[in-house]
Amino acid sequence: MKLRAELAEAARISWSAILANRGRGALTTLGIIIGIAAVITTMTAANGLARTFRETFSAVGADVLYVSRMPWVIVNDFWKYRTRPILGLDDSERLSQSLRGRAIVNPTIDVGLPASFRDRTLESTRIIGTTDRQLIVSSAVPALGRFLLPVDDHYRRRVCVLGHEVRERLFGKVDPVGRDVRLGASVFRVIGVMEKQGGGFLGGPNFDLQVFVPVSTFARLFGDRSTDRSVTIAVKALSHEAVPELEYEIIGEMRKIRRLRPGQQENFSINRLDTLLTAYNNVMGVVLGIGLLVTGIALFVGGVGVTNIMFVSVMERTREIGIRKALGATRRSILLQFLIEGGIICLGGGVAGILVAWLITLLIDATLMPASLSPQIAVIALLIAFTIGVLAGLAPAWRGARQDPIEALRYE
Amino acid sequence: MPAQPAAAGPLLHLEDIVRTYWLGTTEVQALRGVTLEIAHNEYVAIMGPSGSGKSTLMNLIGCLDRPTSGSYRLEGQPVSEMSDDQLAEVRNRRIGFVFQTFNLLPRSDVLHNVELPLVYAGIPRAERRERAEQAIARVGLADRARHRPNELSGGQRQRVAIARALIGNPAILLADEPTGNLDSRTGADIMAMFDELYASGQTVILVTHEDDIAAHARRTIRLRDGHIESDVARAAPATARQ
Ligand SMILES: Nc1ncnc2c1ncn2[C@@H]1O[C@H](COP(=O)(O)OP(=O)(O)O)[C@@H](O)[C@H]1O
Ligand SMILES: [Mg+2]
């Protein structure tokens, strides 16, 4: 009961003190505002990153190995990989033959080409030559119409399956199945639309902007080995446990296909989710590192600023402290009063910081990756702000609480 | 909470109180062995030249300070041995202060100023409000409850301070030069209020250097150089002379 009355009094008096010194408070909370905006942005970015990664992860598939000319993530020494020979559809066919019964093999080739329907054009689409086995090696499923069939590949049909976003942006509400779209300079008939998948991790594939066409059609119209386009061969193990052994086998088979002598370095790469995971961890590390650094510095500077104005505030109110003590305020009540004042000042900074972070989030969402400010993060940020305020107020509040009442009353 | 007054004992008892200040290495003895008893419902004026130790004695009686040596019992309780926070509680429950400079909170209105002691006593808001309104009405400022101190005259401010001092039903009303910042007419009003409070059973102790003011009290204690020089009780009420 007593504590509650004191808390209410502390909040009330802090509030009127803050209102009386608005300008001063606003200025010193700048650091807090920046710090809170930074912590929220960091958390939001990390969340968004984790989500897009999860989407990519499930689309790629955990038990699928990808054989390609270059590794997905080139850590250094790009030039070493440049001289590697191209992988062609024939390589894929041979690998498929030798792994028959032990794995499912699916080749893909891709190219970025604009897609258009009537007067609408989408520049950022990725055309992917693939086969019916795409559905087995990835988690993708058609939402509308059908996917590619072996016959499409066999007859090199000019048919295509649109990614979710391609459909939305080219067709709007129109049913695209049976309609003709232009991919680059060639016309294709739409036979299906994929479910929404997401992705777009770090400029990695945005699955909803893909358009699938038969790989044979792709090779004829857009080129394959002959035009310097390399195939990526997806190899799906029959079970997760079989992945390590399969990787071994693939290396052996690929060495044969590539005619590598023993001891000669491999001129192809085998990618797995782990590769992506490493990249993900690196980026996450950078985001968190920079975010926490900015947050830490800003909150520290902000905290020091708040400590400073709290010292001024305590000094200006020495006489008030004397009066309160004469009337029965204990050290605890004076301490509480100034701690709460510091907390409220920083809470104000926190609210402003959330507004700033919200704007930044909108910007990230529009440019980098899908992002939204979650209420939980906002609440955590406010708690952090309040805690910083209380910590920043500790030293000044303690000085105020320890004031000798007689001297405080005599203070002019 | 301190015990209620023992029916028989004195309200306060000071025994050989010494209060020494240190200014660097020089020792200033503000009180050099003061022994004093004040009973319930006394009306005491403390007088003496400047620097004689009046304020020091007031601060000790009001539990704002502790003696360097000697013992002080208030309502039988050994307050000279209490901790800071215990003293805060004693001030809150048993002492009402009236200062020369009023010492009101400038940003708070009259109502909040008056209820403040009850905040620190942990009294619920509704009861606080009611008691504060009564106390304000008692000093004749019911229509000023929502005003801030800077909107009031000096006499009105001092009445607010008296309402604040009385709201916790203190054992002692302590006033240090309560009329020092007031013109003589307003000062007389304030003294009339103290007289009335005394008449209704309140113990009043005031510090003054003016004989007119001291004449209101029934007992005058004169200090000189930290000693009690004289301690004179008077039967006839001062107001009878007017
Ligand atoms: N805080 C202090 N530090 C040092 N000396 C003090 C302090 N307070 C009072 N004194 C000294 O103690 C003596 C008594 O002071 P005080 O009680 O204020 O006298 P009065 O109120 O009668 O004028 C004076 O000599 C004064 O200078
Ligand atoms: Mg004095």
XYZ file of C-alpha atoms and ligand atoms in Angstrom:
682
model
C 0.000 0.000 0.000
C 2.699 2.422 1.015
C 4.866 1.495 -1.951
C 1.938 1.973 -4.284
C 1.185 5.452 -2.986
C 4.867 6.328 -3.267
C 5.095 4.942 -6.802
C 2.056 6.917 -7.884
C 3.525 10.052 -6.299
C 6.870 9.360 -7.984
C 5.256 8.913 -11.403
C 3.167 12.028 -10.930
C 6.025 14.258 -9.821
C 8.340 12.862 -12.512
C 5.767 13.632 -15.102
C 5.326 17.241 -14.066
C 9.108 17.661 -13.800
C 9.570 16.251 -17.289
C 6.833 18.468 -18.715
C 8.481 21.482 -17.108
C 11.774 20.652 -18.842
C 10.525 19.285 -22.155
C 13.213 20.735 -24.418
C 16.063 19.522 -22.281
C 14.626 16.010 -22.056
C 13.934 15.717 -25.773
C 17.480 16.693 -26.655
C 19.186 14.275 -24.306
C 17.035 11.343 -25.354
C 18.382 11.543 -28.895
C 20.892 8.798 -28.087
C 18.135 6.650 -26.618
C 15.975 7.231 -29.696
C 18.799 6.139 -32.001
C 19.681 3.198 -29.773
C 16.126 1.917 -29.567
C 15.611 2.399 -33.300
C 18.836 0.455 -33.860
C 17.909 -2.406 -31.566
C 14.480 -2.758 -33.154
C 15.854 -2.557 -36.684
C 18.462 -5.163 -35.832
C 15.902 -7.532 -34.378
C 13.492 -6.951 -37.249
C 16.224 -7.506 -39.831
C 17.375 -10.660 -38.055
C 13.803 -11.931 -37.934
C 13.224 -11.196 -41.599
C 16.508 -12.828 -42.485
C 15.652 -15.925 -40.503
C 12.252 -16.127 -42.143
C 13.441 -15.752 -45.733
C 16.146 -18.228 -44.955
C 13.643 -20.711 -43.600
C 11.606 -20.346 -46.819
C 14.682 -20.847 -48.956
C 15.651 -23.772 -46.798
C 12.387 -25.609 -47.262
C 12.296 -24.869 -50.979
C 15.795 -26.169 -51.476
C 15.186 -29.332 -49.517
C 17.377 -30.782 -46.804
C 18.225 -34.068 -48.533
C 19.076 -32.624 -51.927
C 22.592 -32.124 -53.275
C 23.200 -29.648 -56.037
C 25.997 -30.292 -58.502
C 27.111 -27.126 -60.230
C 30.069 -25.608 -61.981
C 30.638 -22.994 -59.269
C 29.990 -23.247 -55.574
C 26.930 -21.305 -54.379
C 28.922 -19.355 -51.934
C 32.305 -18.237 -53.135
C 34.253 -17.254 -50.086
C 37.342 -16.060 -51.938
C 39.293 -16.769 -55.082
C 36.576 -16.375 -57.656
C 39.158 -16.685 -60.451
C 40.025 -20.233 -59.509
C 36.486 -21.304 -60.445
C 36.195 -19.304 -63.622
C 38.166 -21.707 -65.791
C 35.971 -24.676 -64.894
C 34.178 -26.286 -67.811
C 30.441 -25.928 -68.195
C 28.001 -28.613 -67.032
C 25.608 -29.671 -69.762
C 22.337 -31.563 -70.016
C 24.288 -34.569 -71.266
C 26.294 -34.568 -68.017
C 23.046 -34.555 -66.103
C 21.709 -37.442 -68.207
C 24.816 -39.513 -67.531
C 24.721 -38.834 -63.804
C 21.073 -39.789 -63.801
C 21.864 -43.080 -65.550
C 24.606 -44.045 -63.136
C 22.585 -43.179 -60.041
C 19.444 -44.862 -61.270
C 17.483 -46.448 -58.446
C 19.547 -44.728 -55.791
C 18.618 -41.087 -56.334
C 16.415 -38.803 -58.352
C 18.239 -36.436 -60.652
C 16.828 -33.255 -62.126
C 18.701 -30.713 -64.251
C 17.885 -27.010 -64.324
C 19.177 -24.139 -66.394
C 18.085 -20.619 -65.794
C 18.224 -17.191 -67.317
C 16.827 -13.836 -66.362
C 14.398 -12.676 -69.011
C 11.422 -10.353 -68.915
C 7.978 -11.926 -69.018
C 5.030 -10.113 -70.513
C 1.330 -10.542 -70.952
C -0.464 -8.088 -73.195
C 0.876 -4.656 -72.201
C 2.283 -5.745 -68.861
C 5.945 -6.655 -68.490
C 7.836 -8.007 -65.527
C 11.601 -7.535 -65.782
C 12.758 -9.444 -62.752
C 11.522 -12.915 -63.718
C 13.834 -15.891 -63.825
C 13.126 -18.496 -66.518
C 14.006 -21.995 -65.359
C 14.348 -24.943 -67.652
C 13.474 -28.068 -65.677
C 11.511 -31.325 -65.781
C 8.602 -32.959 -64.030
C 11.072 -34.126 -61.347
C 11.270 -30.549 -60.054
C 8.261 -31.410 -57.888
C 10.211 -34.247 -56.279
C 13.441 -32.416 -55.497
C 11.801 -29.276 -54.117
C 8.801 -28.559 -51.964
C 7.099 -26.621 -54.752
C 3.534 -27.556 -55.713
C 1.264 -26.079 -58.331
C -1.713 -24.170 -56.993
C -3.505 -23.938 -60.302
C -3.429 -26.056 -63.461
C -0.630 -28.606 -63.707
C 3.132 -28.811 -63.616
C 5.413 -29.924 -66.487
C 5.078 -33.541 -67.681
C 7.631 -35.792 -69.441
C 5.734 -35.265 -72.697
C 6.275 -31.524 -72.496
C 9.986 -32.183 -72.357
C 9.881 -34.850 -75.020
C 8.107 -32.679 -77.585
C 9.884 -29.520 -76.484
C 6.544 -27.899 -75.905
C 6.347 -24.186 -75.371
C 4.467 -24.379 -72.111
C 5.239 -22.734 -68.791
C 4.285 -22.727 -65.116
C 4.266 -19.319 -63.437
C 5.548 -18.423 -59.991
C 2.979 -16.946 -57.624
C 4.132 -13.368 -57.948
C 4.556 -13.542 -61.728
C 0.951 -14.535 -62.019
C -0.214 -11.823 -59.659
C 1.697 -9.076 -61.340
C 1.064 -10.055 -64.950
C -2.480 -11.347 -64.750
C -4.035 -9.799 -61.676
C -7.440 -11.415 -61.377
C -7.416 -12.978 -64.857
C -7.116 -16.793 -64.952
C -3.752 -17.318 -66.647
C -4.135 -21.010 -67.512
C -4.405 -21.403 -71.290
C -3.155 -17.897 -72.000
C 0.004 -17.003 -73.853
C 2.886 -15.120 -72.267
C 6.039 -13.836 -73.846
C 9.295 -14.944 -72.224
C 12.063 -12.899 -73.788
C 11.203 -13.124 -77.484
C 9.322 -16.433 -77.358
C 5.671 -17.141 -76.714
C 4.664 -19.800 -74.171
C 1.291 -21.136 -73.096
C 0.602 -21.056 -69.369
C -0.348 -24.490 -68.031
C -0.166 -23.832 -64.309
C 0.692 -21.537 -61.409
C 2.856 -22.426 -58.393
C 1.934 -21.910 -54.766
C 3.446 -18.965 -52.934
C 6.897 -19.910 -51.666
C 8.813 -16.797 -50.649
C 12.582 -16.820 -50.642
C 14.647 -13.926 -51.916
C 17.194 -14.520 -49.203
C 20.124 -12.156 -49.730
C 19.364 -11.617 -53.357
C 19.121 -15.397 -53.632
C 16.276 -16.871 -55.629
C 12.855 -15.416 -55.093
C 10.838 -18.509 -55.902
C 7.699 -16.581 -56.622
C 9.367 -14.756 -59.495
C 10.315 -17.972 -61.315
C 8.773 -19.330 -64.509
C 9.279 -23.030 -65.233
C 9.586 -24.287 -68.812
C 10.625 -27.730 -70.148
C 14.391 -27.969 -70.061
C 14.530 -29.177 -73.670
C 12.539 -26.184 -74.841
C 14.810 -23.958 -72.802
C 17.927 -25.446 -74.394
C 16.630 -24.889 -77.881
C 15.321 -21.353 -77.372
C 17.672 -19.860 -74.834
C 20.713 -22.102 -75.227
C 22.619 -24.575 -73.096
C 26.274 -25.650 -73.071
C 26.733 -24.287 -76.568
C 25.945 -20.757 -75.415
C 27.947 -20.901 -72.216
C 25.009 -21.696 -69.954
C 25.714 -24.198 -67.224
C 23.253 -26.678 -65.777
C 22.671 -27.225 -62.090
C 21.947 -30.848 -61.307
C 19.732 -31.512 -58.302
C 20.211 -34.967 -56.781
C 17.711 -36.063 -54.181
C 18.677 -38.907 -51.882
C 16.076 -41.528 -51.090
C 16.471 -40.825 -47.412
C 18.165 -38.252 -45.277
C 20.577 -40.844 -43.896
C 21.745 -41.677 -47.413
C 22.959 -38.132 -48.129
C 26.620 -38.502 -47.043
C 27.107 -41.695 -49.009
C 25.333 -40.224 -52.014
C 27.661 -37.246 -51.961
C 30.561 -39.663 -52.181
C 29.033 -41.488 -55.098
C 28.262 -38.267 -56.937
C 31.863 -37.161 -56.599
C 33.004 -40.481 -58.057
C 30.538 -40.412 -60.936
C 31.206 -36.792 -61.735
C 34.939 -37.387 -61.793
C 34.309 -40.145 -64.330
C 32.015 -37.969 -66.414
C 34.560 -35.175 -66.302
C 37.389 -37.577 -67.008
C 39.478 -36.449 -64.089
C 42.637 -38.381 -63.309
C 43.255 -39.451 -59.730
C 44.836 -36.581 -57.823
C 43.452 -33.976 -60.204
C 41.353 -31.294 -58.534
C 37.612 -31.431 -58.973
C 36.229 -28.926 -61.444
C 32.658 -29.032 -60.213
C 31.028 -28.249 -56.868
C 28.547 -30.050 -54.702
C 26.298 -27.718 -52.737
C 24.086 -28.529 -49.811
C 22.015 -26.572 -47.391
C 25.025 -26.384 -45.107
C 26.638 -24.119 -47.670
C 23.714 -21.753 -47.435
C 23.699 -22.107 -43.705
C 27.268 -20.848 -43.545
C 26.389 -17.855 -45.678
C 23.340 -17.253 -43.552
C 25.362 -17.385 -40.379
C 27.906 -14.981 -41.808
C 25.286 -12.438 -42.801
C 23.414 -12.881 -39.552
C 26.665 -12.320 -37.707
C 27.323 -9.094 -39.574
C 23.778 -7.818 -39.060
C 23.812 -8.624 -35.359
C 27.344 -7.321 -34.934
C 26.707 -3.959 -36.546
C 23.273 -3.701 -34.977
C 24.490 -4.404 -31.482
C 27.470 -2.094 -31.893
C 25.295 0.829 -32.986
C 22.742 -0.019 -30.325
C 25.373 -0.302 -27.631
C 27.111 2.955 -28.475
C 23.878 4.915 -28.902
C 22.329 3.589 -25.707
C 25.519 4.219 -23.784
C 25.804 7.791 -25.046
C 22.083 8.273 -24.459
C 22.354 6.821 -20.973
C 25.226 9.138 -20.084
C 23.170 12.083 -21.354
C 20.233 11.072 -19.214
C 22.523 10.650 -16.198
C 23.698 14.199 -16.794
C 20.285 15.805 -16.911
C 19.238 13.735 -13.945
C 22.146 15.189 -11.968
C 20.989 18.654 -12.984
C 17.421 17.752 -12.098
C 18.413 16.431 -8.675
C 20.483 19.533 -7.996
C 17.722 21.913 -9.070
C 15.315 20.120 -6.808
C 17.505 19.913 -3.732
C 15.073 22.034 -1.782
C 12.158 19.902 -2.905
C 14.050 16.874 -1.626
C 14.520 18.643 1.712
C 10.808 19.426 1.952
C 9.828 15.865 1.100
C 12.249 14.455 3.624
C 10.979 16.791 6.333
C 7.473 15.514 5.613
C 8.519 11.892 5.940
C 9.943 10.781 2.596
C 12.479 8.022 3.141
C 15.616 7.518 1.122
C 13.744 4.868 -0.793
C 10.945 7.217 -1.849
C 13.366 9.853 -3.105
C 15.369 7.169 -4.906
C 12.214 5.808 -6.529
C 11.118 9.259 -7.585
C 14.279 9.937 -9.582
C 14.647 6.402 -10.919
C 11.145 6.598 -12.290
C 11.855 10.010 -13.743
C 14.863 8.592 -15.592
C 12.778 5.627 -16.692
C 9.968 7.808 -18.016
C 12.365 10.092 -19.899
C 13.911 7.076 -21.620
C 10.506 5.533 -22.197
C 9.656 8.681 -24.163
C 12.861 8.188 -26.128
C 11.866 4.558 -26.624
C 8.492 5.479 -28.096
C 10.164 7.912 -30.500
C 12.720 5.209 -31.324
C 9.920 2.784 -32.188
C 8.462 5.339 -34.594
C 11.840 5.754 -36.277
C 12.328 1.977 -36.422
C 8.884 1.602 -37.917
C 9.849 3.923 -40.783
C 13.125 2.032 -41.290
C 11.222 -1.248 -41.322
C 8.910 0.040 -44.044
C 12.009 0.975 -46.030
C 13.615 -2.454 -45.555
C 10.364 -4.122 -46.506
C 10.174 -2.096 -49.692
C 13.775 -2.708 -50.717
C 15.707 -5.538 -49.051
C 13.391 -8.241 -47.805
C 9.992 -8.743 -46.269
C 10.058 -7.187 -42.789
C 7.534 -6.060 -40.228
C 7.807 -4.592 -36.753
C 6.442 -7.129 -34.304
C 4.638 -5.956 -31.159
C 6.815 -8.212 -29.021
C 9.946 -6.486 -30.269
C 8.372 -3.101 -29.556
C 7.545 -4.173 -25.999
C 11.057 -5.520 -25.467
C 12.462 -2.244 -26.782
C 10.350 -0.252 -24.340
C 11.528 -2.446 -21.486
C 15.114 -1.878 -22.557
C 14.530 1.878 -22.736
C 12.961 1.961 -19.283
C 15.770 -0.136 -17.829
C 18.411 2.132 -19.346
C 16.607 5.110 -17.854
C 16.529 3.521 -14.420
C 20.205 2.577 -14.661
C 21.111 6.045 -15.933
C 19.199 7.592 -13.049
C 20.858 5.418 -10.431
C 23.817 7.625 -9.530
C 21.886 10.937 -9.507
C 18.951 9.368 -7.680
C 21.293 7.981 -5.058
C 22.843 11.400 -4.566
C 19.360 12.876 -4.117
C 18.267 10.144 -1.738
C 21.301 10.629 0.493
C 20.827 14.386 0.843
C 20.852 15.608 4.391
C 17.375 17.119 4.934
C 18.651 20.156 6.831
C 21.180 21.093 4.194
C 18.681 20.393 1.424
C 16.151 22.719 3.080
C 18.746 25.464 3.343
C 19.684 25.150 -0.374
C 18.846 28.205 -2.453
C 4.606 3.354 14.027
C 5.697 5.023 17.268
C 3.720 4.127 20.323
C 0.944 6.437 21.425
C 1.920 8.848 24.199
C 2.377 7.274 27.573
C -0.218 9.043 29.648
C 2.115 10.021 32.462
C 5.530 10.768 30.854
C 6.582 14.017 29.197
C 6.040 14.532 25.473
C 9.745 14.968 24.905
C 12.809 14.675 27.049
C 16.288 15.917 26.068
C 19.158 14.909 28.310
C 22.524 16.611 28.067
C 22.286 17.116 24.316
C 25.489 18.142 22.551
C 25.604 18.967 18.861
C 28.989 19.646 17.328
C 29.675 20.758 13.784
C 33.006 20.395 12.131
C 34.190 23.067 9.748
C 37.323 21.476 8.396
C 39.316 20.948 11.554
C 37.581 23.590 13.674
C 34.906 22.412 16.019
C 31.717 24.455 16.428
C 29.634 23.498 19.422
C 26.121 24.585 18.482
C 24.598 22.957 21.593
C 26.711 22.326 24.676
C 24.637 20.126 26.940
C 20.945 20.979 26.773
C 18.565 19.249 29.147
C 14.903 19.979 28.617
C 11.445 18.503 29.128
C 8.292 19.560 27.332
C 4.899 18.171 28.305
C 1.806 17.516 26.204
C -0.119 20.621 25.172
C 2.569 23.143 26.001
C 3.060 26.367 24.045
C 6.796 27.060 23.993
C 8.823 29.844 22.437
C 12.550 29.334 21.922
C 14.473 32.596 21.831
C 18.046 33.731 21.747
C 20.520 35.764 19.733
C 21.593 34.698 16.278
C 23.972 31.760 16.406
C 22.844 30.688 19.877
C 21.660 27.272 18.622
C 17.899 27.765 18.174
C 17.698 26.178 14.730
C 19.985 23.354 15.760
C 17.693 22.599 18.696
C 14.592 22.763 16.500
C 16.136 20.369 13.993
C 16.910 17.904 16.764
C 13.427 18.136 18.273
C 11.968 17.729 14.787
C 14.051 14.584 14.203
C 15.750 16.120 11.158
C 19.086 15.698 12.929
C 20.726 13.538 15.577
C 22.706 14.766 18.584
C 26.461 14.251 18.750
C 25.901 13.007 22.297
C 23.079 12.925 24.808
C 19.712 11.277 24.564
C 16.384 12.406 23.167
C 13.173 10.571 23.923
C 9.998 11.519 22.085
C 6.838 10.034 23.626
C 9.127 7.652 25.450
C 10.866 6.458 22.260
C 14.660 6.799 22.007
C 14.742 8.734 18.744
C 18.423 9.687 19.153
C 19.250 6.067 18.389
C 17.056 5.683 15.312
C 18.143 5.216 11.708
C 17.489 7.797 8.989
C 14.465 5.965 7.669
C 13.017 5.448 11.147
C 13.432 9.175 11.768
C 11.651 9.855 8.470
C 8.708 7.853 9.748
C 8.725 9.708 13.088
C 8.723 13.048 11.237
C 5.927 11.813 9.044
C 3.681 10.675 11.909
C 4.567 12.808 14.929
C 5.992 16.134 13.713
C 4.425 18.982 11.793
C 6.814 21.620 10.449
C 6.099 25.246 9.631
C 9.024 27.104 8.101
C 9.883 30.751 7.763
C 10.056 30.384 3.981
C 6.889 28.221 3.768
C 8.650 25.475 1.797
C 5.750 24.462 -0.411
C 6.269 22.495 -3.625
C 5.994 25.169 -6.330
C 4.689 22.916 -9.105
C 1.949 21.317 -7.014
C -1.397 22.821 -6.093
C -2.539 23.466 -2.530
C -4.397 20.172 -2.285
C -1.381 18.127 -3.285
C 0.960 20.075 -1.019
C -1.298 19.460 1.934
C -1.836 15.760 1.291
C 1.873 15.040 0.785
C 2.593 13.735 4.321
C -0.249 11.250 3.883
C 1.312 10.025 0.622
C 4.413 9.047 2.570
C 2.216 7.504 5.250
C 0.704 5.259 2.562
C -2.859 6.525 3.043
C -5.137 5.644 0.092
C -5.900 8.442 -2.329
C -9.566 8.907 -1.522
C -8.954 9.258 2.208
C -5.998 11.563 1.521
C -8.144 13.849 -0.563
C -10.869 14.030 2.021
C -8.537 14.785 4.916
C -6.593 17.332 2.853
C -9.812 19.144 1.950
C -10.814 19.260 5.605
C -7.416 20.598 6.651
C -7.549 23.250 3.926
C -11.021 24.282 5.015
C -9.793 24.518 8.598
C -7.226 27.170 7.631
C -9.866 29.006 5.574
C -8.561 28.262 2.075
C -11.277 25.945 0.755
C -11.671 28.082 -2.370
C -7.942 28.009 -3.092
C -7.423 24.235 -3.113
C -6.582 24.136 -6.814
C -4.234 27.111 -6.802
C -0.495 26.890 -6.924
C 1.657 28.526 -4.216
C 2.765 31.361 -6.526
C -0.887 32.377 -6.912
C -1.233 32.898 -3.150
C -0.190 35.671 -0.756
C 2.478 35.052 1.888
C -0.113 34.669 4.632
C -2.099 32.209 2.540
C 1.035 30.202 1.822
C 1.825 29.978 5.494
C -1.703 28.770 6.154
C -1.222 26.065 3.534
C 1.951 25.076 5.362
C 0.012 24.901 8.640
C -2.667 22.728 7.027
C 0.088 20.447 5.751
C 1.735 20.329 9.176
C -1.537 19.391 10.866
C -2.879 16.824 8.459
C -1.064 13.887 10.059
C -2.256 14.798 13.598
C 1.300 15.387 14.820
C 2.338 15.301 18.456
C 4.292 18.530 17.993
C 3.769 21.518 15.748
C 7.245 22.974 15.192
C 7.554 26.437 13.723
C 10.859 28.154 12.945
C 10.303 31.926 12.667
C 6.837 31.358 11.166
C 6.096 35.070 10.847
C 9.583 36.106 9.743
C 8.557 36.599 6.122
C 5.155 38.157 6.824
C 3.978 41.697 7.515
C 2.822 42.288 11.078
C -0.923 42.022 10.385
C -0.609 38.768 8.535
C 1.821 37.564 11.204
C -0.813 38.313 13.820
C -3.352 36.217 11.884
C -0.943 33.307 11.821
C -0.235 33.661 15.535
C -3.969 33.708 16.232
C -4.128 30.409 14.418
C -1.365 28.933 16.604
C -3.155 30.195 19.718
C -6.316 28.493 18.590
C -4.507 25.246 17.899
C -2.912 25.391 21.318
C -6.305 26.012 22.871
C -7.637 22.905 21.166
C -4.881 20.757 22.697
C -2.046 20.938 20.176
C 1.532 21.157 21.462
C 3.223 24.120 19.746
C 6.938 24.927 19.782
C 8.132 27.979 17.934
C 11.433 29.727 17.398
C 11.398 33.497 17.262
C 13.524 36.471 18.064
C 10.543 38.820 18.425
C 9.209 39.418 21.920
C 5.645 40.053 20.621
C 5.584 36.654 19.038
C 7.124 34.923 22.039
C 4.506 36.587 24.212
C 1.865 34.308 22.706
C 3.544 31.270 24.270
C 3.186 30.125 27.883
C 6.819 29.250 28.311
C 9.961 30.923 26.974
C 13.296 29.149 26.699
C 16.270 31.444 26.077
C 19.425 30.054 24.530
C 22.900 31.593 24.596
C 26.026 29.983 23.146
C 24.423 26.583 23.042
C 23.198 26.661 26.661
C 19.781 27.238 28.108
C 20.089 30.657 29.713
C 16.596 30.796 31.132
C 13.372 28.818 31.018
C 10.371 30.805 32.191
C 6.761 29.685 32.366
C 3.989 32.270 32.340
C 0.454 31.727 33.504
C -1.306 34.647 31.863
C -2.124 34.328 28.162
C -0.387 36.929 26.047
C -3.548 37.766 24.139
C -5.098 39.066 27.351
C -2.934 42.196 27.065
C -4.442 43.245 23.746
N 25.721 22.957 9.230
C 26.513 23.674 10.050
N 27.841 23.576 9.917
C 28.646 24.277 10.712
N 28.230 25.084 11.682
C 26.908 25.230 11.857
C 25.987 24.536 11.032
N 24.735 24.855 11.428
C 24.877 25.723 12.453
N 26.181 25.942 12.699
C 26.711 26.799 13.767
O 26.144 26.422 14.991
C 25.807 27.565 15.740
C 24.328 27.572 16.040
O 23.616 27.770 14.818
P 22.042 27.842 14.744
O 21.455 26.688 15.449
O 21.664 27.988 13.294
O 21.723 29.181 15.511
P 20.473 30.108 15.469
O 19.365 29.399 14.748
O 20.157 30.368 16.896
O 20.863 31.347 14.759
C 26.268 28.750 14.916
O 27.571 29.130 15.386
C 26.331 28.228 13.512
O 27.351 28.911 12.802
Mg 18.273 29.983 12.983
